[in-house]
CSV table of C-alpha atoms in Angstrom, one decimal:
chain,number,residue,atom,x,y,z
A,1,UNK,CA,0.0,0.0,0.0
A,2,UNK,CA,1.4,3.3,-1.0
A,3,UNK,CA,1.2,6.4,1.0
A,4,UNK,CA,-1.2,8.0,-1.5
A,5,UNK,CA,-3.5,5.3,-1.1
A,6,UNK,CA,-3.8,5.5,2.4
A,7,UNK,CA,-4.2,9.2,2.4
A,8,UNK,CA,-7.3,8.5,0.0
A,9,UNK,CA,-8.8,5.9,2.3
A,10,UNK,CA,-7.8,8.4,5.4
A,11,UNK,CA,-10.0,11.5,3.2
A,12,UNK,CA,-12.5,9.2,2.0
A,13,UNK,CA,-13.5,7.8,5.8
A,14,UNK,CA,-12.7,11.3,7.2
A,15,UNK,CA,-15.7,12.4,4.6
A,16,UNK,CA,-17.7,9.3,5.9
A,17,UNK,CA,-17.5,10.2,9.7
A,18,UNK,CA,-18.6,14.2,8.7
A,19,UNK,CA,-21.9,12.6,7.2
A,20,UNK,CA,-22.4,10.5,9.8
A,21,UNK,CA,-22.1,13.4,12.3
A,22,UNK,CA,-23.8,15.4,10.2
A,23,UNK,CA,-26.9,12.6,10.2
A,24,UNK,CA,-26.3,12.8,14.1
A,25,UNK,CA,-26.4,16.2,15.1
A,26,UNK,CA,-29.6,16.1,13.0
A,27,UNK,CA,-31.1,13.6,15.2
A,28,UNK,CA,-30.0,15.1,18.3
A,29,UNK,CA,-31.6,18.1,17.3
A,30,UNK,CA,-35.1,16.0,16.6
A,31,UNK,CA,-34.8,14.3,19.6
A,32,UNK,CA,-34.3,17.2,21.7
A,33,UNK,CA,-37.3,19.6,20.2
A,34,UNK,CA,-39.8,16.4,20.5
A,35,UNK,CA,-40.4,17.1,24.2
A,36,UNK,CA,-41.6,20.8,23.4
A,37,UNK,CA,-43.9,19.6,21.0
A,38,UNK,CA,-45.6,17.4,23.0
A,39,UNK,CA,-45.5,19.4,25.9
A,40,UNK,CA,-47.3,22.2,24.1
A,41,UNK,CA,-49.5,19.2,22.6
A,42,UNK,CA,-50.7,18.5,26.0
A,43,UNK,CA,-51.6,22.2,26.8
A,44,UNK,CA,-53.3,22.1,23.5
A,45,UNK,CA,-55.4,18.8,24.6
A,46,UNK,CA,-55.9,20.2,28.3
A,47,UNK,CA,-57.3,23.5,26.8
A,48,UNK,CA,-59.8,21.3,24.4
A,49,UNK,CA,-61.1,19.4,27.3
A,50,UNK,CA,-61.5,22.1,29.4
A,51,UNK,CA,-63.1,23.6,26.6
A,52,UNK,CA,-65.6,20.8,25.6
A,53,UNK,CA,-66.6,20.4,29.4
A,54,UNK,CA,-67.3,23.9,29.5
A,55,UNK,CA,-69.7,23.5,26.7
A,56,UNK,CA,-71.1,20.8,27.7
A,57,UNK,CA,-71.7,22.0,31.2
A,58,UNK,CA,-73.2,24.7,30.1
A,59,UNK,CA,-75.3,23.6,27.2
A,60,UNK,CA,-79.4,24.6,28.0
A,61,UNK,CA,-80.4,22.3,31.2
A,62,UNK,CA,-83.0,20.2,30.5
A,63,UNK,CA,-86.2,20.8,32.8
A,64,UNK,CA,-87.8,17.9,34.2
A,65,UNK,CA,-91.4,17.9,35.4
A,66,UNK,CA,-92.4,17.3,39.3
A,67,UNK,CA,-96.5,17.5,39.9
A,68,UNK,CA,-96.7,19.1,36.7
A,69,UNK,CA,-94.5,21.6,37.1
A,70,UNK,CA,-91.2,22.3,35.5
A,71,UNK,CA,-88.1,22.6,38.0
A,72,UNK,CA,-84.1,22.8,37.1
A,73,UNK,CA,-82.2,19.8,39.0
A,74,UNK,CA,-79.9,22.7,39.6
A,75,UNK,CA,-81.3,26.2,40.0
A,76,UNK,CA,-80.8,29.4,39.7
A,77,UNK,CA,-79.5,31.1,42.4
A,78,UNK,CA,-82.2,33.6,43.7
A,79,UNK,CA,-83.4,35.0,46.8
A,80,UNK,CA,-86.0,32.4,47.3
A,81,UNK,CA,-84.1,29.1,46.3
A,82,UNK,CA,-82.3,27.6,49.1
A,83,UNK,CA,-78.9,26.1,48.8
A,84,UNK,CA,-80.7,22.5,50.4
A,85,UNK,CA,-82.7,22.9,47.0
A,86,UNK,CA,-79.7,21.6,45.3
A,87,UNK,CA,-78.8,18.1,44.7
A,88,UNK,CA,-76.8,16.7,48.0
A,89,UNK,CA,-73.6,15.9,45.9
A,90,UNK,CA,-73.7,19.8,44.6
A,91,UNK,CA,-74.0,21.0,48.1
A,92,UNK,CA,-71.1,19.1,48.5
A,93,UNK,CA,-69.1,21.0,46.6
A,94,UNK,CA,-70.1,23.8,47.1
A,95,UNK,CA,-69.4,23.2,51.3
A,96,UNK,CA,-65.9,22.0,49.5
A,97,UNK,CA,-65.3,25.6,47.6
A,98,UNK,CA,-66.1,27.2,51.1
A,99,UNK,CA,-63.4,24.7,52.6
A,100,UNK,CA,-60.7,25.3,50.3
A,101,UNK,CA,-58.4,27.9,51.9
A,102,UNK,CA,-59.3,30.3,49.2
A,103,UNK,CA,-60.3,30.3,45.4
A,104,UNK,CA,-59.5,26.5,44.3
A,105,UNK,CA,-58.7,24.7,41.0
A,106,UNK,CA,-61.0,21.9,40.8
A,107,UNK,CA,-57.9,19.5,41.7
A,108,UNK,CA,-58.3,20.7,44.9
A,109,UNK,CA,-62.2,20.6,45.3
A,110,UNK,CA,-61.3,17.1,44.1
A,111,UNK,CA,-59.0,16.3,46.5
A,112,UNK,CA,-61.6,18.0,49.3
A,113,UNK,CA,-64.4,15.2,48.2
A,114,UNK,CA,-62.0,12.7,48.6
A,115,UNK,CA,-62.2,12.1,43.9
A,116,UNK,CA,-59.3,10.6,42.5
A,117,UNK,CA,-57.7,13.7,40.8
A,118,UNK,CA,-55.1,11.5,39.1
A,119,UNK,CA,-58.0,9.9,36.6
A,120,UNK,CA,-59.3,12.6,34.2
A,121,UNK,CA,-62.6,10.5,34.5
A,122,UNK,CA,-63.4,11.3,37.8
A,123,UNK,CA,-61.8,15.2,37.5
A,124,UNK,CA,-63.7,15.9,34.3
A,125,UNK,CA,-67.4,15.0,35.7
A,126,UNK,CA,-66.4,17.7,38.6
A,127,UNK,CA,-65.7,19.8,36.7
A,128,UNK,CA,-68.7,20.3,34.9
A,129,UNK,CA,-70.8,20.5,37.9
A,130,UNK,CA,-68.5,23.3,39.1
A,131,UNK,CA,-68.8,25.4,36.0
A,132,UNK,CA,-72.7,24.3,36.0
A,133,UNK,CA,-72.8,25.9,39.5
A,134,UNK,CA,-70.9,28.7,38.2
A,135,UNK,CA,-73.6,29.3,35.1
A,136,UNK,CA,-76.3,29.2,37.9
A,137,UNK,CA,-74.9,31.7,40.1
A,138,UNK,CA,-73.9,29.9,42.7
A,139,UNK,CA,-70.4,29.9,42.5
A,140,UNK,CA,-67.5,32.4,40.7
A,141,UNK,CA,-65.1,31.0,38.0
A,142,UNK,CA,-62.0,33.5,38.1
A,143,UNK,CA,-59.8,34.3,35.3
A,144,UNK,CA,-57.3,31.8,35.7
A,145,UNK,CA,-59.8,28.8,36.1
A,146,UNK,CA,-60.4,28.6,40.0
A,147,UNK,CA,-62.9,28.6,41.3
A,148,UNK,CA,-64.7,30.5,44.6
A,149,UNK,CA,-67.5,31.1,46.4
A,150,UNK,CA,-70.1,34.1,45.3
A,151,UNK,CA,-69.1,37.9,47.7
């Protein structure tokens, strides 16, 4: 082997090992920008469901009749209608809002009614009935998505 040949092969795998890094660095950078992705993925999907929920929370109630008379399962807040007027397990939480050392995500009304926050299952369902309580009157939903008692 002459030294020319061995400067060709030491060029030629010189050029092989740039593409390779080349192919690499490429990769790295892929693998590295996935995690924002799906990180503002997940916001995107949390937003959605939040979204939906509040829709269909507040979609028109459905009256139902009682001695021929159409009632709201949960009323309007109003001088004459009683908080015991509401359903026991939305007097629970609204005794839960109350509880929570001020304005609360629904996590931690969750976490109050003893729910398991960590299944989206259980959380979502809540969370309707908070923002239902909210379209009623009888509870506030601030800004950033807690929520707290009426002043």
């Amino acid at each position: 082997m002459h030294g020319s040949e061995i400067l060709e092969r030491i060029s030629a795998r010189r050029a092989e090992l740039d593409e390779v890094e080349e192919q690499l660095a490429k990769q790295l950078a892929e693998v590295r920008a996935e995690p924002d992705e799906l990180a503002v993925a997940e916001r995107v999907l949390e937003r959605v469901s939040e979204q939906l929920a509040d829709e269909r929370a507040s979609a028109a109630p459905a009256p139902g009749q009682v001695g021929g008379r159409t009632v709201m399962l949960i009323p309007h807040r109003a001088p004459d209608v009683e908080e015991t007027m509401l359903p026991p397990d939305y007097q629970r939480i609204l005794a839960a809002v109350r509880q929570a050392a001020g304005p609360g995500m629904a996590r931690q009304v969750g976490e109050i009614l003893g729910v398991d926050i960590s299944v989206r299952a259980k959380l979502e369902p809540l969370r309707a009935k908070l923002v239902r309580l909210v379209d009623r009157g009888w509870l506030r939903k601030l800004p950033d998505g807690r929520f707290t008692t009426r002043l």
